């Protein structure tokens, strides 16, 4: 009776599973690339050279202050017209999400480094460490504690934003929802299932972030 | 030959000139207490000696090595340990690791040896049982004693101490000063910025008084507290103020 | 590469209309998200276990599911239950609900940051607990929460662009049509990105000015 109402088959379950895989894959690849970009840009932002520290803003600010969906359309529809390079929706999605993650990650990185009191640097230097040694042995471990929970929250956010790729035709979880919805005409249940799947992936991560955040809260 | 020679230095922050043509020497032994009103450059002097601030002109030699040469900085800093007013234990490391990490990383000391040494020093500062405490489980006085032990891990010949007790209550202050007295007895050279007159009278060999980047007085403790105090009205007023406050 | 934005002049009217709709949607959604956020924050700080749990479920659910799915749920799902939906109204409601979760979190953090000393001194002055809350605790915590609230606000404006996917002709919706008509998607989307940047810079500029006036450092 329930199956009849849903009009879902085992095939649909596999379809949903694949679509979930696509969502996770896109998210995973782009947060990995984005993290690398973000670490580099975040460190540049902390440069003592004013010019070097300002340059990453040219990249960071437009991406943080405009909608991800516009960025996605710019890369997917716009870029091929001016560059002649045709991107498939997969590549466009990964490029955009990576750059977007990178922009937000740079800010987290920058703020986390800035949050470490200068006295920590001086204490290390006064013990005879080089700047690099202070950075590696004392600053990085403290930065990590601040950064990791925030990074997880960003990753969760990017997983949710990955649903936008359905709007350029990629068959991710949300697009799969659209397709099943059209076929079954049972939107209420289909979207409830979508909620459930996203929630099951995302909730444990958000709890992890919360735990880590409580654990690392140290005052200077 | 003095251990630390400050030769005609100039140091300014923007338009604020802290030192202009300032010179002073510190010997191979003894405890020097640096006194002076707020903002006269006491911290700046210690930070310049340790290379945490760069000097605009003149030179500072530690064991004949110039702080102006970047490659000398490590050796200078190993010769002169420094402890600050605000506690600066590394919060991600426990007490023992705070002590052990630097000799292991910088001097390539064997870890086991470093741990033994750290334990001995912790005993010396009266914190033998606390090696696995975190910084937020320690009182301000305990943190400062550990900061002293941490500096001593590198076997410095001198300690630069910048008001290390001024954030502490009298009881903790006494604990910290006791440690310093012990170390002075072991022959560690000290340049201590402090307002603890009783410490100065009991432990110091020499007192210098700075005002607006100038050396107003430089004398042995006895001379300072008997003679100059009565001769120099400015210093007398300063001493009266801190003994009241 | 040869970029020319002059052709956009022909679409000034459309673009302004789209921008206006974006403003309208954001404005109402903002009010809704703030009101809901405050309610849920109060629920989460109440003494009742049930209210606390409900508030928590509300926030966790919204934060752990994509806005797009929430939007589709309202737009496509509710009609199945016999509730008619209008795209603009649905967008406002979905955005308002979605935005209530982060708003709740920062307001709650603000409430938690108010020290007990303020409560005690208010009681000592003869305030009732409602008066204490209304005149002392709430104003203080909203000031503490102001900065993160404005960054949530910027987020909401940017998220509102997704409304085009349920046929709303906001700034993003209009630009999609223009991009298709002119076959110049690159120029159009660059321009739209900048337009949103202008929006958000105005918001952060204004909010910084306000923050400087009202901020208190505890
Ligand atoms: N990093 C800095 N940037 C700008 N000015 C500084 C800096 N550090 C110190 N100064 C200035 O240099 C002068 C000397 O400061 P210093 O900290 O050496 O004084 P002090 O004698 O240690 O005072 P206190 O007893 O208050 O610690 C002060 O006028 C201070 O404002
Ligand atoms: Mg000082």
XYZ file of C-alpha atoms and ligand atoms in Angstrom:
715
model
C 0.000 0.000 0.000
C 2.825 2.328 0.951
C 4.792 1.281 -2.099
C 1.800 1.904 -4.256
C 1.445 5.378 -2.917
C 5.102 6.068 -3.440
C 5.347 4.384 -6.795
C 9.004 3.745 -6.000
C 10.916 0.678 -7.081
C 14.190 -0.935 -6.161
C 15.610 0.719 -9.232
C 14.747 4.099 -7.742
C 16.608 3.214 -4.583
C 19.735 2.501 -6.601
C 19.178 5.715 -8.523
C 18.963 7.679 -5.287
C 22.064 5.970 -3.974
C 24.009 6.924 -7.085
C 22.778 10.489 -6.864
C 23.832 10.629 -3.222
C 27.238 9.405 -4.351
C 27.427 12.203 -6.903
C 26.564 14.840 -4.290
C 29.152 13.470 -1.892
C 31.798 13.152 -4.592
C 31.329 16.711 -5.837
C 31.400 18.013 -2.284
C 34.423 15.986 -1.272
C 36.523 16.947 -4.276
C 35.656 20.612 -4.073
C 36.174 20.984 -0.336
C 39.553 19.289 -0.702
C 40.670 21.638 -3.450
C 39.025 24.558 -1.670
C 40.903 23.800 1.540
C 44.244 23.859 -0.242
C 43.375 27.180 -1.881
C 42.084 28.514 1.422
C 45.196 27.564 3.380
C 47.473 29.277 0.863
C 45.313 32.387 0.575
C 44.789 32.546 4.343
C 48.529 32.473 4.968
C 49.105 35.127 2.311
C 46.467 37.266 4.032
C 48.580 37.143 7.189
C 51.709 38.307 5.404
C 53.401 41.257 7.057
C 53.741 42.794 3.604
C 50.636 44.969 3.134
C 50.449 44.410 -0.616
C 50.799 40.637 -0.400
C 48.163 40.476 2.310
C 45.723 42.566 0.268
C 46.006 40.747 -3.055
C 43.978 37.655 -2.044
C 41.045 39.959 -1.305
C 40.577 40.439 -5.041
C 39.707 36.768 -5.183
C 38.008 36.364 -1.821
C 35.611 39.282 -1.647
C 33.671 38.867 -4.919
C 33.134 35.193 -4.172
C 31.944 35.770 -0.630
C 29.677 38.613 -1.602
C 27.826 37.186 -4.570
C 25.469 34.224 -4.833
C 27.030 30.832 -5.446
C 24.392 30.143 -8.058
C 25.468 33.182 -10.095
C 29.067 32.025 -9.866
C 28.018 28.595 -11.045
C 26.136 30.001 -14.041
C 29.053 32.274 -14.849
C 31.409 29.326 -15.027
C 29.017 26.905 -16.710
C 27.279 29.176 -19.225
C 29.518 32.238 -19.353
C 33.054 30.907 -19.433
C 32.678 28.747 -22.564
C 31.321 31.717 -24.545
C 34.332 33.928 -23.882
C 37.051 31.280 -23.652
C 35.862 28.705 -26.126
C 36.447 25.941 -23.603
C 33.297 23.913 -23.129
C 32.936 22.599 -19.605
C 30.712 19.688 -18.682
C 28.473 20.320 -15.710
C 30.647 18.142 -13.470
C 33.778 20.174 -14.100
C 31.946 23.477 -13.850
C 30.447 22.415 -10.531
C 33.782 21.341 -9.082
C 35.595 24.475 -10.273
C 32.963 26.774 -8.833
C 32.481 24.986 -5.537
C 36.252 24.689 -5.024
C 36.844 28.388 -5.606
C 33.883 29.261 -3.416
C 35.047 27.002 -0.585
C 38.537 28.425 -0.984
C 37.280 31.971 -0.491
C 35.456 31.136 2.710
C 38.274 28.939 3.975
C 40.824 31.739 3.492
C 38.826 33.902 5.850
C 38.621 31.162 8.482
C 42.344 30.547 8.135
C 43.199 34.238 8.295
C 41.047 34.830 11.378
C 42.341 31.755 13.158
C 45.950 32.806 12.699
C 45.100 36.354 13.751
C 43.405 35.040 16.879
C 46.692 33.700 18.264
C 48.135 36.423 20.518
C 51.397 38.012 19.408
C 52.788 37.059 22.825
C 52.800 33.429 21.674
C 55.101 34.382 18.789
C 57.372 36.338 21.115
C 57.542 33.597 23.718
C 58.691 31.194 21.009
C 61.203 33.622 19.525
C 62.613 34.443 22.957
C 63.314 30.737 23.466
C 65.505 30.837 20.386
C 63.128 29.423 17.772
C 63.179 30.764 14.226
C 59.952 32.319 12.890
C 59.310 29.179 10.871
C 59.870 26.984 13.896
C 57.507 29.094 15.996
C 54.901 28.886 13.249
C 55.159 25.110 12.905
C 55.525 24.146 16.571
C 53.349 26.686 18.342
C 51.112 28.607 15.979
C 49.881 25.836 13.669
C 48.706 23.515 16.480
C 46.754 26.358 18.063
C 45.361 27.463 14.713
C 44.223 23.911 13.994
C 42.155 23.793 17.157
C 40.325 26.943 16.225
C 40.077 26.056 12.571
C 38.937 22.447 12.510
C 35.441 22.870 13.969
C 34.788 25.911 11.808
C 36.061 24.067 8.766
C 33.682 21.186 9.408
C 30.797 23.636 9.620
C 31.912 25.137 6.314
C 32.103 21.678 4.755
C 28.573 20.893 5.881
C 27.431 24.159 4.390
C 29.160 23.319 1.118
C 27.474 19.908 1.063
C 24.165 21.709 1.235
C 25.228 24.243 -1.373
C 26.201 21.396 -3.656
C 22.461 21.013 -4.237
C 22.733 24.071 -6.503
C 24.535 21.976 -9.092
C 21.168 20.411 -9.856
C 20.357 23.744 -11.506
C 22.996 23.180 -14.180
C 21.632 19.745 -14.900
C 23.940 17.579 -12.853
C 22.123 14.569 -11.456
C 22.950 15.009 -7.810
C 20.664 14.138 -4.927
C 18.457 17.181 -5.371
C 18.128 16.641 -9.120
C 17.210 13.036 -8.422
C 14.486 14.401 -6.191
C 13.249 16.557 -9.061
C 13.176 13.595 -11.402
C 11.377 11.256 -9.010
C 9.007 14.037 -8.168
C 8.043 14.466 -11.818
C 7.475 10.789 -12.253
C 5.639 9.938 -9.073
C 3.868 13.271 -8.552
C 4.293 12.713 -4.816
C 6.300 15.829 -3.955
C 5.503 15.787 -0.257
C 7.031 12.386 0.294
C 9.839 12.712 -2.192
C 11.116 15.917 -0.625
C 10.723 14.422 2.826
C 12.976 11.562 1.719
C 15.448 14.148 0.417
C 15.433 15.884 3.780
C 16.108 12.588 5.484
C 19.074 11.680 3.292
C 20.759 15.061 3.578
C 20.102 15.137 7.299
C 21.586 11.707 7.908
C 24.807 12.751 6.210
C 25.038 16.195 7.667
C 23.857 15.876 11.262
C 26.642 13.631 12.613
C 29.216 15.995 11.129
C 27.605 18.997 12.748
C 27.634 17.228 16.113
C 31.294 16.442 15.636
C 32.009 20.103 14.945
C 30.125 21.098 18.081
C 32.033 18.587 20.229
C 35.388 19.728 18.902
C 34.462 23.347 19.433
C 33.663 22.762 23.085
C 36.810 20.752 23.569
C 39.231 23.265 22.172
C 37.886 26.417 23.738
C 40.931 27.682 25.570
C 41.467 31.133 26.892
C 44.820 32.835 26.925
C 84.356 42.473 29.368
C 80.638 43.004 29.997
C 78.171 40.366 28.907
C 75.713 42.847 27.406
C 76.847 46.138 25.914
C 74.213 48.640 24.868
C 76.039 51.202 22.780
C 74.485 54.538 21.824
C 71.206 53.073 20.682
C 68.321 54.980 19.205
C 64.882 53.452 19.151
C 61.645 55.094 18.136
C 58.100 53.988 17.416
C 56.924 56.333 14.692
C 57.409 59.818 16.071
C 57.788 58.563 19.643
C 61.515 58.371 20.399
C 62.063 56.048 23.347
C 65.879 55.986 23.363
C 68.296 58.451 21.840
C 71.992 57.781 22.234
C 71.457 55.486 25.201
C 74.262 53.330 26.585
C 74.587 50.890 29.443
C 76.593 47.745 30.189
C 75.721 44.624 32.118
C 78.391 42.425 33.643
C 79.048 38.724 33.431
C 77.465 38.240 36.830
C 75.022 39.773 39.221
C 71.440 40.885 39.418
C 70.408 44.276 38.079
C 67.044 45.744 38.924
C 65.665 48.239 36.436
C 63.341 50.854 37.900
C 61.476 53.719 36.335
C 58.056 55.174 35.694
C 55.669 53.723 33.179
C 56.415 54.272 29.510
C 60.091 55.147 29.908
C 61.364 52.232 27.881
C 62.161 49.494 30.383
C 60.375 46.817 28.379
C 61.716 48.242 25.159
C 65.278 47.929 26.458
C 64.857 44.242 27.331
C 63.100 43.540 24.035
C 65.884 45.220 22.069
C 68.512 43.161 23.859
C 66.612 40.007 22.930
C 66.105 41.122 19.340
C 62.328 41.278 19.635
C 62.568 44.930 18.612
C 65.002 46.255 16.043
C 67.133 49.272 16.941
C 67.355 52.299 14.664
C 70.954 53.226 15.421
C 73.821 52.222 17.691
C 74.412 48.601 18.595
C 73.802 46.012 21.248
C 76.378 43.291 21.789
C 75.661 40.150 23.733
C 78.853 38.164 24.269
C 80.286 40.410 21.531
C 77.580 39.323 19.089
C 75.558 42.119 17.520
C 71.756 41.887 17.648
C 71.710 43.606 14.278
C 72.955 40.430 12.631
C 69.994 38.142 12.078
C 72.111 35.021 12.276
C 73.284 35.978 15.788
C 69.763 36.127 17.142
C 69.444 32.479 18.014
C 72.663 32.419 19.989
C 71.786 35.684 21.721
C 68.370 34.386 22.658
C 69.800 31.154 23.951
C 72.213 33.169 26.094
C 69.427 35.457 27.370
C 66.195 33.751 28.391
C 63.198 36.028 28.702
C 60.040 35.928 30.810
C 57.161 38.293 30.165
C 54.544 39.992 32.284
C 51.635 38.168 30.676
C 51.907 34.439 30.986
C 52.786 32.875 27.685
C 52.673 29.153 28.204
C 51.769 27.417 24.970
C 48.144 26.475 25.627
C 48.091 23.392 23.404
C 50.896 21.726 25.369
C 50.958 20.469 28.933
C 53.528 21.729 31.414
C 56.162 19.129 30.662
C 55.849 19.584 26.879
C 56.129 23.345 27.307
C 59.554 22.756 28.807
C 60.721 19.904 26.638
C 59.793 21.038 23.140
C 62.342 23.818 22.682
C 65.573 22.038 23.666
C 64.477 19.028 21.614
C 63.628 21.080 18.526
C 66.350 23.709 18.702
C 69.286 22.175 20.470
C 68.488 18.648 19.276
C 68.678 17.494 22.853
C 67.771 13.884 23.411
C 64.133 13.739 24.487
C 64.791 11.572 27.511
C 67.494 13.900 28.698
C 65.195 16.877 28.155
C 62.428 15.244 30.176
C 64.792 14.531 33.060
C 66.040 18.064 32.975
C 62.485 19.398 32.860
C 61.510 17.331 35.878
C 64.507 18.611 37.809
C 63.644 22.205 36.946
C 59.984 21.709 37.847
C 61.115 20.412 41.226
C 63.306 23.441 41.593
C 60.386 25.823 41.001
C 58.266 23.754 43.383
C 55.930 22.254 40.801
C 57.229 18.703 40.698
C 53.828 17.043 40.587
C 52.262 19.274 37.960
C 53.966 18.122 34.795
C 50.758 17.055 33.060
C 48.641 20.070 34.011
C 47.317 22.359 31.288
C 47.886 26.083 31.427
C 44.315 26.829 32.513
C 44.642 24.529 35.514
C 47.459 26.638 36.926
C 47.428 29.829 38.937
C 49.152 32.922 37.595
C 52.060 32.413 39.949
C 52.460 28.778 38.941
C 52.391 29.758 35.272
C 55.147 32.306 35.834
C 57.263 29.772 37.704
C 56.860 27.395 34.798
C 57.746 30.154 32.367
C 60.962 30.657 34.346
C 61.690 26.942 34.280
C 60.979 26.907 30.549
C 63.491 29.677 29.974
C 66.050 27.850 32.150
C 65.709 24.722 29.987
C 67.900 26.398 27.395
C 70.700 26.983 29.963
C 70.751 30.743 29.491
C 73.485 32.640 31.302
C 71.145 35.580 31.761
C 67.431 36.043 32.361
C 65.547 39.103 31.131
C 62.531 39.519 33.399
C 59.902 42.073 32.473
C 57.606 42.767 35.436
C 56.955 39.079 35.798
C 55.165 39.474 39.116
C 53.121 42.593 38.468
C 49.982 40.641 37.561
C 50.210 38.463 40.667
C 48.897 38.829 44.197
C 51.453 39.217 47.017
C 51.510 35.553 47.981
C 52.190 34.330 44.459
C 54.679 37.147 43.987
C 56.616 35.896 46.979
C 56.725 32.365 45.535
C 58.084 33.609 42.230
C 60.646 35.877 43.838
C 61.894 32.992 45.964
C 62.657 31.083 42.776
C 64.522 34.045 41.341
C 66.545 34.364 44.498
C 67.533 30.707 44.228
C 68.575 31.138 40.606
C 70.557 34.265 41.434
C 72.343 32.193 44.040
C 73.234 29.717 41.284
C 74.944 32.544 39.441
C 72.347 33.357 36.787
C 72.722 36.911 35.521
C 69.455 38.818 35.779
C 68.064 42.024 34.360
C 64.801 42.438 36.166
C 62.237 45.152 35.626
C 60.296 45.072 38.863
C 58.663 47.273 41.412
C 59.430 44.836 44.222
C 61.695 46.981 46.320
C 62.267 44.331 48.938
C 63.423 41.935 46.245
C 65.787 44.580 44.943
C 67.182 45.226 48.396
C 67.651 41.574 49.193
C 68.827 40.090 45.907
C 70.052 42.797 43.547
C 73.627 43.956 43.236
C 72.867 46.998 41.149
C 69.950 49.282 40.490
C 69.451 51.458 37.432
C 66.751 54.070 37.170
C 65.401 55.032 33.759
C 63.355 58.053 32.953
C 62.266 59.056 29.447
C 64.949 56.875 27.942
C 67.750 58.301 30.089
C 69.819 56.690 32.778
C 68.994 58.850 35.786
C 70.784 56.683 38.290
C 73.093 53.697 38.131
C 74.430 52.504 41.455
C 74.967 49.573 43.754
C 71.907 48.657 45.773
C 73.274 50.040 48.993
C 74.257 53.345 47.437
C 70.962 53.564 45.653
C 68.758 53.074 48.640
C 70.838 55.080 51.070
C 72.490 57.865 49.106
C 70.656 58.563 45.908
C 67.287 58.134 47.433
C 67.873 61.124 49.628
C 69.822 63.140 47.069
C 67.541 62.736 44.084
C 64.121 64.109 44.796
C 62.579 62.541 41.680
C 63.686 59.041 42.626
C 62.641 59.515 46.215
C 59.147 60.393 45.064
C 59.012 57.411 42.731
C 60.075 55.019 45.472
C 57.575 56.492 47.860
C 54.839 56.026 45.285
C 55.518 52.379 44.650
C 55.948 51.548 48.299
C 52.518 53.035 48.910
C 50.868 51.576 45.806
C 38.811 38.620 -24.586
C 36.593 41.469 -25.485
C 33.977 42.466 -22.963
C 31.306 45.027 -23.570
C 28.596 45.727 -21.057
C 26.803 48.449 -23.051
C 24.074 46.100 -24.244
C 22.856 45.855 -20.662
C 21.555 49.423 -21.009
C 18.618 48.082 -22.974
C 17.595 46.006 -19.976
C 17.811 48.695 -17.323
C 14.081 48.479 -16.684
C 14.116 44.672 -16.236
C 17.198 44.742 -14.067
C 15.773 47.392 -11.787
C 12.560 45.425 -11.445
C 14.522 42.292 -10.606
C 16.656 44.152 -8.089
C 13.511 45.590 -6.512
C 11.976 42.145 -6.163
C 15.194 40.842 -4.599
C 15.024 43.705 -2.127
C 11.372 43.070 -1.312
C 11.854 39.338 -0.835
C 14.978 39.857 1.258
C 13.310 42.520 3.362
C 10.282 40.473 4.352
C 12.288 37.279 4.720
C 14.677 39.162 6.956
C 11.952 40.297 9.285
C 10.491 36.808 9.387
C 13.868 35.198 9.995
C 14.609 37.598 12.831
C 11.226 37.151 14.524
C 11.369 33.376 14.217
C 15.007 33.323 15.259
C 14.209 35.293 18.392
C 11.279 33.005 19.244
C 13.328 29.875 18.804
C 16.212 31.378 20.765
C 13.804 32.055 23.617
C 12.476 28.517 23.374
C 15.991 27.157 23.534
C 16.821 29.268 26.585
C 13.566 28.487 28.388
C 13.337 26.199 31.378
C 10.882 23.832 29.712
C 12.560 20.710 28.408
C 9.926 20.304 25.725
C 10.381 23.814 24.347
C 14.150 23.360 24.437
C 13.905 20.134 22.471
C 11.529 21.628 19.919
C 13.808 24.595 19.408
C 16.793 22.338 18.998
C 15.062 20.115 16.440
C 13.989 23.185 14.483
C 17.533 24.508 14.283
C 19.260 21.185 13.610
C 16.800 20.290 10.898
C 17.190 23.602 9.082
C 20.957 23.657 9.358
C 21.414 20.122 8.135
C 19.242 20.197 5.024
C 19.800 22.274 1.858
C 17.805 25.447 1.363
C 16.927 24.373 -2.165
C 15.243 21.226 -0.894
C 13.381 23.258 1.703
C 12.227 25.614 -1.024
C 11.040 22.738 -3.247
C 9.310 21.154 -0.294
C 7.266 24.276 0.300
C 6.642 25.056 -3.354
C 5.904 21.583 -4.684
C 5.105 19.636 -1.530
C 2.534 21.823 0.171
C 0.085 21.919 -2.793
C -0.198 18.168 -2.391
C -1.692 18.872 1.032
C -4.095 21.303 -0.620
C -2.172 24.470 0.269
C -1.830 26.783 -2.738
C 1.568 28.425 -3.116
C 2.712 31.613 -4.793
C 6.381 31.688 -5.814
C 7.216 35.044 -4.231
C 5.394 34.338 -0.987
C 6.866 30.845 -0.839
C 10.356 32.253 -1.317
C 9.839 34.724 1.500
C 8.528 32.042 3.835
C 11.215 29.509 2.960
C 13.984 32.082 3.282
C 12.563 33.381 6.542
C 12.362 29.926 8.028
C 15.783 28.940 6.759
C 17.333 32.153 8.075
C 15.775 31.708 11.500
C 18.229 28.923 12.383
C 21.470 30.910 12.203
C 19.712 33.922 13.727
C 18.552 31.778 16.610
C 22.097 30.601 17.242
C 23.626 34.077 17.420
C 20.799 35.496 19.515
C 21.131 32.572 21.884
C 24.858 33.144 22.140
C 24.076 36.779 22.924
C 21.656 35.754 25.663
C 24.234 33.411 27.159
C 26.855 36.156 27.124
C 24.837 38.387 29.438
C 26.439 37.914 32.803
C 24.411 37.022 35.896
C 25.561 40.257 37.453
C 23.200 42.179 35.168
C 20.259 40.056 36.258
C 21.122 40.512 39.896
C 21.602 44.242 39.711
C 18.298 44.565 37.843
C 16.460 42.505 40.450
C 18.106 44.582 43.147
C 16.689 47.693 41.475
C 13.217 46.200 41.716
C 12.739 44.953 38.123
C 10.444 41.981 37.648
C 11.910 39.084 35.682
C 9.976 40.117 32.570
C 11.141 43.714 32.924
C 14.685 42.536 33.485
C 14.499 40.538 30.311
C 12.762 43.210 28.261
C 14.793 46.251 29.338
C 18.165 44.831 30.324
C 18.944 41.371 29.018
C 17.387 41.554 25.552
C 18.905 44.911 24.572
C 22.334 43.802 25.736
C 22.219 40.455 23.978
C 20.901 41.922 20.727
C 23.766 44.359 20.707
C 26.222 41.551 21.240
C 24.505 39.595 18.460
C 24.295 42.518 16.065
C 27.434 41.847 14.067
C 26.803 38.156 13.392
C 23.176 39.009 12.651
C 24.248 41.308 9.836
C 26.463 38.644 8.375
C 23.462 36.289 8.474
C 21.522 39.027 6.734
C 24.048 39.185 3.902
C 23.843 35.436 3.627
C 20.093 35.611 3.320
C 20.214 38.187 0.524
C 22.647 35.996 -1.401
C 20.577 32.876 -0.808
C 17.447 34.632 -2.056
C 18.919 34.357 -5.566
C 17.907 30.695 -5.613
C 14.253 31.750 -5.777
C 14.542 31.957 -9.558
C 14.394 28.159 -9.562
C 10.716 28.391 -8.637
C 10.056 30.977 -11.367
C 10.573 34.136 -9.322
C 11.847 36.992 -11.491
C 14.249 38.480 -8.997
C 17.638 39.872 -9.980
C 18.974 36.393 -10.691
C 15.809 35.319 -12.528
C 15.874 38.390 -14.751
C 19.549 37.962 -15.505
C 18.968 34.388 -16.569
C 16.432 35.561 -19.119
C 18.715 38.331 -20.350
C 21.641 35.924 -20.629
C 19.535 33.618 -22.790
C 18.174 36.437 -24.945
C 21.476 38.145 -25.647
C 23.655 35.030 -25.690
C 26.127 36.960 -23.552
C 26.001 34.998 -20.296
C 29.536 35.914 -19.233
C 28.955 39.655 -19.194
C 25.502 39.284 -17.682
C 26.580 37.083 -14.775
C 29.706 39.128 -14.066
C 27.489 42.174 -13.899
C 24.995 40.433 -11.623
C 27.753 39.238 -9.306
C 28.936 42.808 -8.988
C 25.371 43.970 -8.377
C 25.035 41.564 -5.470
C 28.448 42.686 -4.210
C 27.129 46.239 -4.169
C 24.115 45.085 -2.164
C 26.225 43.311 0.405
C 28.783 46.102 0.666
C 25.994 48.549 1.380
C 24.640 46.238 4.067
C 28.015 45.762 5.715
C 28.815 49.460 5.448
C 25.573 50.494 7.112
C 25.812 47.769 9.742
C 29.371 48.738 10.629
C 28.254 52.291 11.141
C 25.410 51.140 13.386
C 27.628 48.665 15.211
C 30.101 51.398 16.066
C 27.267 53.328 17.699
C 25.654 50.545 19.675
C 28.394 48.029 20.305
C 29.361 47.133 23.828
C 32.405 45.156 24.726
C 31.776 42.897 27.659
N 55.015 48.167 19.795
C 54.961 49.488 20.078
N 54.446 50.355 19.186
C 54.405 51.676 19.457
N 54.828 52.223 20.575
C 55.355 51.416 21.523
C 55.439 50.008 21.318
N 55.988 49.452 22.405
C 56.227 50.476 23.252
N 55.852 51.653 22.725
C 56.011 52.969 23.356
O 57.329 53.103 23.773
C 57.386 53.740 25.034
C 58.146 52.863 26.008
O 57.371 51.692 26.262
P 57.828 50.541 27.254
O 56.831 49.466 27.126
O 59.241 50.198 26.968
O 57.710 51.259 28.656
P 57.914 50.613 30.088
O 58.991 51.409 30.722
O 58.112 49.151 29.971
O 56.538 50.943 30.781
P 55.670 50.054 31.791
O 56.239 50.233 33.136
O 54.311 50.659 31.672
O 55.736 48.652 31.289
C 55.976 54.028 25.454
O 55.702 55.378 25.155
C 55.160 53.131 24.583
O 53.945 53.750 24.279
Mg 56.853 47.423 30.398
